[in-house]
Amino acid sequence: MRGVTTFETMGTVVSLRGATPEAASEVRAVFAGYDHRYSLYDPSSVLSRVADGSVRLADTPSEVRDVYALALDWRERTGGAFTPHRPDGVIDLSGVVKALAIRDAGAVLDAASGGGDWMVNAGGDVLVRGHHRGDDPWSVGVVDPAHRDTVVGVVRLAAPRRAVATSGTAERGEHIWRRATPTFVQATVIADDIVTADVLATAVVAGDEDDLRRLTSDAGVDVLAFAADGTVWATPGASTFVRSVANPSPA
């Protein structure tokens, strides 16, 4: 197994395992490209210029319009729990672009490794291929949102469930646009692909118990969600991937 490479981008830290120096450099470029196009903190980005009215969305590159269309599709699929629009109407695609960067980084690592073992971890959102070492799967800890020094479960990723994403308020506060009275403070979603995992983790935290049940009824994902009252919710299949969580309620 190759060493660990880390770098800062998109307001978070990306960690790579199993990447050659050349592949790591290409992955950096992938994240930098997404950040340059979509960051609302960079006044020169395409999306910032859309926000300030100097560029019409219709005049942006097709890839930007395609990402916006993807975000709108997820808004429909989640019944509005996920949205690409801030409360003030500004288009904000941060809910999908980090996951897309992780997805594309995985394609880079696949090409470089020839199907070997690797992991991409971007601020706790993780995509893997193969195993950590030998037959041991890649494992990702789930932290108790009320006690950030306590790991309450371990997600063991194995194909086809190669992606895990966590959204919540414990580290960054109330940064998620909720459409209901806050029900959940953290949600971890395990899925076959990182975009699904990331979007649904956000949608669960933004919604309520009914949203959780609806979003997980046919999405082919497993979810571990922590409610504001301390209740832990889990889909039936979550016990396959998450260990050491005592008496969760069914999602």
PDB file of C-alpha atoms in Angstrom:
ATOM      1  CA  MET A   1       0.000   0.000   0.000  1.00  0.00           C
ATOM      2  CA  ARG A   2       1.354   3.402  -0.965  1.00  0.00           C
ATOM      3  CA  GLY A   3       1.605   6.180   1.576  1.00  0.00           C
ATOM      4  CA  VAL A   4      -0.895   8.875   2.504  1.00  0.00           C
ATOM      5  CA  THR A   5      -1.191  12.154   0.585  1.00  0.00           C
ATOM      6  CA  THR A   6      -3.160  15.074   2.030  1.00  0.00           C
ATOM      7  CA  PHE A   7      -4.033  18.523   0.726  1.00  0.00           C
ATOM      8  CA  GLU A   8      -6.518  21.300   1.449  1.00  0.00           C
ATOM      9  CA  THR A   9      -9.264  22.241  -0.990  1.00  0.00           C
ATOM     10  CA  MET A  10     -12.928  23.255  -1.004  1.00  0.00           C
ATOM     11  CA  GLY A  11     -12.648  24.325   2.623  1.00  0.00           C
ATOM     12  CA  THR A  12     -11.710  20.841   3.784  1.00  0.00           C
ATOM     13  CA  VAL A  13      -8.840  18.342   3.808  1.00  0.00           C
ATOM     14  CA  VAL A  14      -8.557  15.549   1.243  1.00  0.00           C
ATOM     15  CA  SER A  15      -6.643  12.397   2.135  1.00  0.00           C
ATOM     16  CA  LEU A  16      -5.543   9.825  -0.450  1.00  0.00           C
ATOM     17  CA  ARG A  17      -4.327   6.299   0.150  1.00  0.00           C
ATOM     18  CA  GLY A  18      -3.042   4.101  -2.630  1.00  0.00           C
ATOM     19  CA  ALA A  19      -2.137   6.979  -4.948  1.00  0.00           C
ATOM     20  CA  THR A  20       1.123   7.374  -6.832  1.00  0.00           C
ATOM     21  CA  PRO A  21       2.617  10.905  -6.746  1.00  0.00           C
ATOM     22  CA  GLU A  22       1.479  11.383 -10.336  1.00  0.00           C
ATOM     23  CA  ALA A  23      -2.076  10.251  -9.582  1.00  0.00           C
ATOM     24  CA  ALA A  24      -2.179  12.416  -6.449  1.00  0.00           C
ATOM     25  CA  SER A  25      -1.208  15.436  -8.540  1.00  0.00           C
ATOM     26  CA  GLU A  26      -3.986  14.691 -11.010  1.00  0.00           C
ATOM     27  CA  VAL A  27      -6.488  14.289  -8.174  1.00  0.00           C
ATOM     28  CA  ARG A  28      -5.443  17.694  -6.806  1.00  0.00           C
ATOM     29  CA  ALA A  29      -6.189  19.158 -10.220  1.00  0.00           C
ATOM     30  CA  VAL A  30      -9.640  17.543 -10.251  1.00  0.00           C
ATOM     31  CA  PHE A  31     -10.588  19.168  -6.948  1.00  0.00           C
ATOM     32  CA  ALA A  32      -9.019  22.492  -7.942  1.00  0.00           C
ATOM     33  CA  GLY A  33     -11.067  22.524 -11.150  1.00  0.00           C
ATOM     34  CA  TYR A  34     -14.359  22.014  -9.327  1.00  0.00           C
ATOM     35  CA  ASP A  35     -13.423  24.606  -6.721  1.00  0.00           C
ATOM     36  CA  HIS A  36     -12.506  27.143  -9.403  1.00  0.00           C
ATOM     37  CA  ARG A  37     -15.806  26.701 -11.211  1.00  0.00           C
ATOM     38  CA  TYR A  38     -18.248  26.429  -8.303  1.00  0.00           C
ATOM     39  CA  SER A  39     -16.866  28.167  -5.186  1.00  0.00           C
ATOM     40  CA  LEU A  40     -19.028  31.033  -4.000  1.00  0.00           C
ATOM     41  CA  TYR A  41     -16.053  32.240  -1.940  1.00  0.00           C
ATOM     42  CA  ASP A  42     -14.026  32.909  -5.085  1.00  0.00           C
ATOM     43  CA  PRO A  43     -15.399  36.012  -6.840  1.00  0.00           C
ATOM     44  CA  SER A  44     -13.848  34.871 -10.121  1.00  0.00           C
ATOM     45  CA  SER A  45     -15.637  31.504 -10.185  1.00  0.00           C
ATOM     46  CA  VAL A  46     -18.379  30.903 -12.708  1.00  0.00           C
ATOM     47  CA  LEU A  47     -20.975  30.409 -10.005  1.00  0.00           C
ATOM     48  CA  SER A  48     -19.971  33.602  -8.179  1.00  0.00           C
ATOM     49  CA  ARG A  49     -20.426  35.539 -11.406  1.00  0.00           C
ATOM     50  CA  VAL A  50     -23.863  33.970 -11.819  1.00  0.00           C
ATOM     51  CA  ALA A  51     -24.670  34.998  -8.241  1.00  0.00           C
ATOM     52  CA  ASP A  52     -23.601  38.619  -8.769  1.00  0.00           C
ATOM     53  CA  GLY A  53     -25.497  38.833 -12.045  1.00  0.00           C
ATOM     54  CA  SER A  54     -22.498  39.394 -14.308  1.00  0.00           C
ATOM     55  CA  VAL A  55     -23.103  36.067 -16.117  1.00  0.00           C
ATOM     56  CA  ARG A  56     -26.416  34.427 -16.961  1.00  0.00           C
ATOM     57  CA  LEU A  57     -26.745  30.761 -16.061  1.00  0.00           C
ATOM     58  CA  ALA A  58     -27.722  30.093 -19.687  1.00  0.00           C
ATOM     59  CA  ASP A  59     -24.352  31.479 -20.788  1.00  0.00           C
ATOM     60  CA  THR A  60     -22.231  29.314 -18.500  1.00  0.00           C
ATOM     61  CA  PRO A  61     -20.271  26.305 -19.803  1.00  0.00           C
ATOM     62  CA  SER A  62     -22.383  23.217 -20.469  1.00  0.00           C
ATOM     63  CA  GLU A  63     -20.709  21.314 -17.635  1.00  0.00           C
ATOM     64  CA  VAL A  64     -21.934  23.933 -15.143  1.00  0.00           C
ATOM     65  CA  ARG A  65     -25.469  23.714 -16.491  1.00  0.00           C
ATOM     66  CA  ASP A  66     -25.260  19.914 -16.352  1.00  0.00           C
ATOM     67  CA  VAL A  67     -24.286  20.010 -12.662  1.00  0.00           C
ATOM     68  CA  TYR A  68     -27.156  22.390 -11.959  1.00  0.00           C
ATOM     69  CA  ALA A  69     -29.522  20.019 -13.784  1.00  0.00           C
ATOM     70  CA  LEU A  70     -28.199  17.140 -11.677  1.00  0.00           C
ATOM     71  CA  ALA A  71     -28.874  19.124  -8.507  1.00  0.00           C
ATOM     72  CA  LEU A  72     -32.401  19.902  -9.684  1.00  0.00           C
ATOM     73  CA  ASP A  73     -32.949  16.214 -10.385  1.00  0.00           C
ATOM     74  CA  TRP A  74     -31.912  15.399  -6.813  1.00  0.00           C
ATOM     75  CA  ARG A  75     -34.295  18.083  -5.547  1.00  0.00           C
ATOM     76  CA  GLU A  76     -37.126  16.263  -7.298  1.00  0.00           C
ATOM     77  CA  ARG A  77     -35.966  12.835  -6.142  1.00  0.00           C
ATOM     78  CA  THR A  78     -35.789  13.969  -2.510  1.00  0.00           C
ATOM     79  CA  GLY A  79     -39.088  15.819  -2.581  1.00  0.00           C
ATOM     80  CA  GLY A  80     -37.289  19.104  -1.968  1.00  0.00           C
ATOM     81  CA  ALA A  81     -35.312  17.979   1.074  1.00  0.00           C
ATOM     82  CA  PHE A  82     -32.176  18.623  -0.976  1.00  0.00           C
ATOM     83  CA  THR A  83     -32.006  21.866  -2.928  1.00  0.00           C
ATOM     84  CA  PRO A  84     -29.379  23.765  -4.957  1.00  0.00           C
ATOM     85  CA  HIS A  85     -30.882  27.110  -3.950  1.00  0.00           C
ATOM     86  CA  ARG A  86     -30.045  29.097  -0.848  1.00  0.00           C
ATOM     87  CA  PRO A  87     -32.931  30.737   1.021  1.00  0.00           C
ATOM     88  CA  ASP A  88     -32.047  34.008  -0.757  1.00  0.00           C
ATOM     89  CA  GLY A  89     -32.348  32.289  -4.143  1.00  0.00           C
ATOM     90  CA  VAL A  90     -28.620  32.114  -4.914  1.00  0.00           C
ATOM     91  CA  ILE A  91     -27.610  28.927  -6.755  1.00  0.00           C
ATOM     92  CA  ASP A  92     -25.242  26.963  -4.529  1.00  0.00           C
ATOM     93  CA  LEU A  93     -23.995  23.639  -5.912  1.00  0.00           C
ATOM     94  CA  SER A  94     -21.738  22.740  -2.987  1.00  0.00           C
ATOM     95  CA  GLY A  95     -24.166  19.942  -2.120  1.00  0.00           C
ATOM     96  CA  VAL A  96     -23.076  17.981  -5.201  1.00  0.00           C
ATOM     97  CA  VAL A  97     -19.726  19.295  -6.430  1.00  0.00           C
ATOM     98  CA  LYS A  98     -17.547  17.830  -3.671  1.00  0.00           C
ATOM     99  CA  ALA A  99     -19.068  14.414  -4.298  1.00  0.00           C
ATOM    100  CA  LEU A 100     -18.542  14.828  -8.042  1.00  0.00           C
ATOM    101  CA  ALA A 101     -14.898  15.705  -7.400  1.00  0.00           C
ATOM    102  CA  ILE A 102     -14.533  12.590  -5.245  1.00  0.00           C
ATOM    103  CA  ARG A 103     -16.170  10.512  -7.980  1.00  0.00           C
ATOM    104  CA  ASP A 104     -13.803  11.876 -10.624  1.00  0.00           C
ATOM    105  CA  ALA A 105     -10.823  11.426  -8.302  1.00  0.00           C
ATOM    106  CA  GLY A 106     -11.818   7.773  -8.012  1.00  0.00           C
ATOM    107  CA  ALA A 107     -11.742   7.455 -11.792  1.00  0.00           C
ATOM    108  CA  VAL A 108      -8.214   8.893 -11.792  1.00  0.00           C
ATOM    109  CA  LEU A 109      -7.087   6.405  -9.152  1.00  0.00           C
ATOM    110  CA  ASP A 110      -8.745   3.525 -10.979  1.00  0.00           C
ATOM    111  CA  ALA A 111      -6.836   4.388 -14.145  1.00  0.00           C
ATOM    112  CA  ALA A 112      -3.551   4.812 -12.281  1.00  0.00           C
ATOM    113  CA  SER A 113      -3.822   1.702 -10.125  1.00  0.00           C
ATOM    114  CA  GLY A 114      -5.247  -0.688 -12.683  1.00  0.00           C
ATOM    115  CA  GLY A 115      -8.048  -1.668 -10.329  1.00  0.00           C
ATOM    116  CA  GLY A 116      -5.845  -1.705  -7.224  1.00  0.00           C
ATOM    117  CA  ASP A 117      -6.719  -0.635  -3.689  1.00  0.00           C
ATOM    118  CA  TRP A 118      -7.287   3.044  -2.856  1.00  0.00           C
ATOM    119  CA  MET A 119      -9.253   5.428  -0.669  1.00  0.00           C
ATOM    120  CA  VAL A 120     -10.327   9.060  -1.125  1.00  0.00           C
ATOM    121  CA  ASN A 121     -11.456  10.861   2.031  1.00  0.00           C
ATOM    122  CA  ALA A 122     -12.677  14.441   1.577  1.00  0.00           C
ATOM    123  CA  GLY A 123     -13.741  15.861   4.910  1.00  0.00           C
ATOM    124  CA  GLY A 124     -15.214  12.540   6.038  1.00  0.00           C
ATOM    125  CA  ASP A 125     -16.912  11.668   2.749  1.00  0.00           C
ATOM    126  CA  VAL A 126     -15.191   8.506   1.563  1.00  0.00           C
ATOM    127  CA  LEU A 127     -14.953   6.458  -1.631  1.00  0.00           C
ATOM    128  CA  VAL A 128     -12.870   3.285  -1.802  1.00  0.00           C
ATOM    129  CA  ARG A 129     -11.753   0.494  -4.090  1.00  0.00           C
ATOM    130  CA  GLY A 130     -10.617  -2.938  -2.948  1.00  0.00           C
ATOM    131  CA  HIS A 131      -9.285  -3.492   0.556  1.00  0.00           C
ATOM    132  CA  HIS A 132      -7.264  -1.697   3.174  1.00  0.00           C
ATOM    133  CA  ARG A 133      -4.770  -4.520   3.443  1.00  0.00           C
ATOM    134  CA  GLY A 134      -5.089  -8.190   2.651  1.00  0.00           C
ATOM    135  CA  ASP A 135      -8.735  -9.188   2.985  1.00  0.00           C
ATOM    136  CA  ASP A 136      -9.552  -6.431   5.510  1.00  0.00           C
ATOM    137  CA  PRO A 137     -12.108  -3.971   4.151  1.00  0.00           C
ATOM    138  CA  TRP A 138     -11.717  -0.237   4.355  1.00  0.00           C
ATOM    139  CA  SER A 139     -13.296   0.987   7.604  1.00  0.00           C
ATOM    140  CA  VAL A 140     -14.706   4.412   8.468  1.00  0.00           C
ATOM    141  CA  GLY A 141     -15.592   5.465  11.998  1.00  0.00           C
ATOM    142  CA  VAL A 142     -18.914   7.118  12.843  1.00  0.00           C
ATOM    143  CA  VAL A 143     -18.544   9.707  15.594  1.00  0.00           C
ATOM    144  CA  ASP A 144     -21.184  10.484  18.206  1.00  0.00           C
ATOM    145  CA  PRO A 145     -22.391  14.019  17.332  1.00  0.00           C
ATOM    146  CA  ALA A 146     -22.831  14.819  21.025  1.00  0.00           C
ATOM    147  CA  HIS A 147     -19.375  13.536  21.977  1.00  0.00           C
ATOM    148  CA  ARG A 148     -16.912  14.160  19.156  1.00  0.00           C
ATOM    149  CA  ASP A 149     -14.195  12.054  20.794  1.00  0.00           C
ATOM    150  CA  THR A 150     -16.405   8.936  20.829  1.00  0.00           C
ATOM    151  CA  VAL A 151     -16.733   6.519  17.905  1.00  0.00           C
ATOM    152  CA  VAL A 152     -20.104   4.800  18.081  1.00  0.00           C
ATOM    153  CA  GLY A 153     -19.863   2.646  14.991  1.00  0.00           C
ATOM    154  CA  VAL A 154     -17.592   1.411  12.231  1.00  0.00           C
ATOM    155  CA  VAL A 155     -18.657   1.278   8.598  1.00  0.00           C
ATOM    156  CA  ARG A 156     -16.899  -1.546   6.780  1.00  0.00           C
ATOM    157  CA  LEU A 157     -16.994  -0.758   3.071  1.00  0.00           C
ATOM    158  CA  ALA A 158     -17.091  -3.599   0.584  1.00  0.00           C
ATOM    159  CA  ALA A 159     -18.239  -3.698  -3.033  1.00  0.00           C
ATOM    160  CA  PRO A 160     -20.769  -2.687  -4.161  1.00  0.00           C
ATOM    161  CA  ARG A 161     -21.175  -0.413  -1.109  1.00  0.00           C
ATOM    162  CA  ARG A 162     -18.018   1.640  -1.708  1.00  0.00           C
ATOM    163  CA  ALA A 163     -19.110   5.076  -0.531  1.00  0.00           C
ATOM    164  CA  VAL A 164     -20.003   6.709   2.778  1.00  0.00           C
ATOM    165  CA  ALA A 165     -20.895  10.320   3.540  1.00  0.00           C
ATOM    166  CA  THR A 166     -21.843  12.110   6.742  1.00  0.00           C
ATOM    167  CA  SER A 167     -23.689  15.403   7.120  1.00  0.00           C
ATOM    168  CA  GLY A 168     -24.419  17.138  10.387  1.00  0.00           C
ATOM    169  CA  THR A 169     -24.206  20.198  12.565  1.00  0.00           C
ATOM    170  CA  ALA A 170     -21.679  19.149  15.211  1.00  0.00           C
ATOM    171  CA  GLU A 171     -18.581  20.541  13.493  1.00  0.00           C
ATOM    172  CA  ARG A 172     -19.845  23.354  11.258  1.00  0.00           C
ATOM    173  CA  GLY A 173     -23.021  24.373  13.063  1.00  0.00           C
ATOM    174  CA  GLU A 174     -26.328  25.003  11.292  1.00  0.00           C
ATOM    175  CA  HIS A 175     -25.020  25.238   7.726  1.00  0.00           C
ATOM    176  CA  ILE A 176     -27.692  23.000   6.175  1.00  0.00           C
ATOM    177  CA  TRP A 177     -30.856  24.643   4.852  1.00  0.00           C
ATOM    178  CA  ARG A 178     -33.642  22.872   6.685  1.00  0.00           C
ATOM    179  CA  ARG A 179     -37.184  22.787   5.417  1.00  0.00           C
ATOM    180  CA  ALA A 180     -38.603  21.517   8.724  1.00  0.00           C
ATOM    181  CA  THR A 181     -38.064  21.873  12.459  1.00  0.00           C
ATOM    182  CA  PRO A 182     -34.648  20.309  13.108  1.00  0.00           C
ATOM    183  CA  THR A 183     -35.121  16.580  13.625  1.00  0.00           C
ATOM    184  CA  PHE A 184     -31.684  15.137  12.888  1.00  0.00           C
ATOM    185  CA  VAL A 185     -28.277  16.474  13.876  1.00  0.00           C
ATOM    186  CA  GLN A 186     -26.244  13.934  11.888  1.00  0.00           C
ATOM    187  CA  ALA A 187     -26.767  11.344   9.167  1.00  0.00           C
ATOM    188  CA  THR A 188     -24.337   8.814   7.728  1.00  0.00           C
ATOM    189  CA  VAL A 189     -25.304   7.223   4.415  1.00  0.00           C
ATOM    190  CA  ILE A 190     -23.621   4.159   2.888  1.00  0.00           C
ATOM    191  CA  ALA A 191     -24.220   3.700  -0.854  1.00  0.00           C
ATOM    192  CA  ASP A 192     -22.771   2.311  -4.057  1.00  0.00           C
ATOM    193  CA  ASP A 193     -21.738   5.774  -5.249  1.00  0.00           C
ATOM    194  CA  ILE A 194     -20.537   8.881  -3.438  1.00  0.00           C
ATOM    195  CA  VAL A 195     -22.976  11.342  -5.028  1.00  0.00           C
ATOM    196  CA  THR A 196     -25.972   9.379  -3.753  1.00  0.00           C
ATOM    197  CA  ALA A 197     -24.401   9.027  -0.312  1.00  0.00           C
ATOM    198  CA  ASP A 198     -23.544  12.725  -0.024  1.00  0.00           C
ATOM    199  CA  VAL A 199     -26.835  14.111  -1.321  1.00  0.00           C
ATOM    200  CA  LEU A 200     -28.995  11.826   0.808  1.00  0.00           C
ATOM    201  CA  ALA A 201     -26.956  12.524   3.952  1.00  0.00           C
ATOM    202  CA  THR A 202     -27.720  16.213   3.467  1.00  0.00           C
ATOM    203  CA  ALA A 203     -31.375  15.525   2.635  1.00  0.00           C
ATOM    204  CA  VAL A 204     -31.905  13.452   5.792  1.00  0.00           C
ATOM    205  CA  VAL A 205     -30.511  16.204   8.026  1.00  0.00           C
ATOM    206  CA  ALA A 206     -32.550  18.824   6.165  1.00  0.00           C
ATOM    207  CA  GLY A 207     -35.773  16.839   6.541  1.00  0.00           C
ATOM    208  CA  ASP A 208     -37.700  14.934   9.180  1.00  0.00           C
ATOM    209  CA  GLU A 209     -38.591  11.354  10.093  1.00  0.00           C
ATOM    210  CA  ASP A 210     -40.989  11.008   7.171  1.00  0.00           C
ATOM    211  CA  ASP A 211     -38.265  12.166   4.790  1.00  0.00           C
ATOM    212  CA  LEU A 212     -35.876   9.603   6.249  1.00  0.00           C
ATOM    213  CA  ARG A 213     -38.333   6.779   5.701  1.00  0.00           C
ATOM    214  CA  ARG A 214     -39.202   7.915   2.180  1.00  0.00           C
ATOM    215  CA  LEU A 215     -35.616   8.536   1.083  1.00  0.00           C
ATOM    216  CA  THR A 216     -34.454   5.125   2.264  1.00  0.00           C
ATOM    217  CA  SER A 217     -37.459   3.082   1.157  1.00  0.00           C
ATOM    218  CA  ASP A 218     -36.157   2.370  -2.344  1.00  0.00           C
ATOM    219  CA  ALA A 219     -32.863   4.214  -2.672  1.00  0.00           C
ATOM    220  CA  GLY A 220     -30.646   1.176  -2.174  1.00  0.00           C
ATOM    221  CA  VAL A 221     -28.768   2.815   0.691  1.00  0.00           C
ATOM    222  CA  ASP A 222     -28.145   2.236   4.378  1.00  0.00           C
ATOM    223  CA  VAL A 223     -28.476   5.049   6.893  1.00  0.00           C
ATOM    224  CA  LEU A 224     -27.487   5.746  10.472  1.00  0.00           C
ATOM    225  CA  ALA A 225     -29.120   8.968  11.701  1.00  0.00           C
ATOM    226  CA  PHE A 226     -28.906  10.751  15.044  1.00  0.00           C
ATOM    227  CA  ALA A 227     -31.959  12.718  16.130  1.00  0.00           C
ATOM    228  CA  ALA A 228     -31.845  15.912  18.161  1.00  0.00           C
ATOM    229  CA  ASP A 229     -33.481  14.085  21.087  1.00  0.00           C
ATOM    230  CA  GLY A 230     -30.690  11.498  21.193  1.00  0.00           C
ATOM    231  CA  THR A 231     -32.527   8.743  19.321  1.00  0.00           C
ATOM    232  CA  VAL A 232     -30.443   6.755  16.848  1.00  0.00           C
ATOM    233  CA  TRP A 233     -32.214   5.616  13.688  1.00  0.00           C
ATOM    234  CA  ALA A 234     -30.918   2.857  11.401  1.00  0.00           C
ATOM    235  CA  THR A 235     -32.124   1.158   8.249  1.00  0.00           C
ATOM    236  CA  PRO A 236     -32.418  -2.632   8.490  1.00  0.00           C
ATOM    237  CA  GLY A 237     -29.295  -3.185   6.424  1.00  0.00           C
ATOM    238  CA  ALA A 238     -27.149  -0.788   8.425  1.00  0.00           C
ATOM    239  CA  SER A 239     -26.197  -3.500  10.916  1.00  0.00           C
ATOM    240  CA  THR A 240     -24.259  -5.190   8.092  1.00  0.00           C
ATOM    241  CA  PHE A 241     -22.007  -2.161   7.758  1.00  0.00           C
ATOM    242  CA  VAL A 242     -22.145  -0.488  11.164  1.00  0.00           C
ATOM    243  CA  ARG A 243     -21.117  -2.170  14.387  1.00  0.00           C
ATOM    244  CA  SER A 244     -21.300  -1.174  18.047  1.00  0.00           C
ATOM    245  CA  VAL A 245     -24.430   0.985  17.904  1.00  0.00           C
ATOM    246  CA  ALA A 246     -26.738   0.038  20.751  1.00  0.00           C
ATOM    247  CA  ASN A 247     -30.483  -0.415  20.130  1.00  0.00           C
ATOM    248  CA  PRO A 248     -31.107   1.845  17.142  1.00  0.00           C
ATOM    249  CA  SER A 249     -34.668   2.627  16.092  1.00  0.00           C
ATOM    250  CA  PRO A 250     -35.731   1.330  12.656  1.00  0.00           C
ATOM    251  CA  ALA A 251     -35.696   3.889   9.869  1.00  0.00           C
TER     252      ALA A 251
END
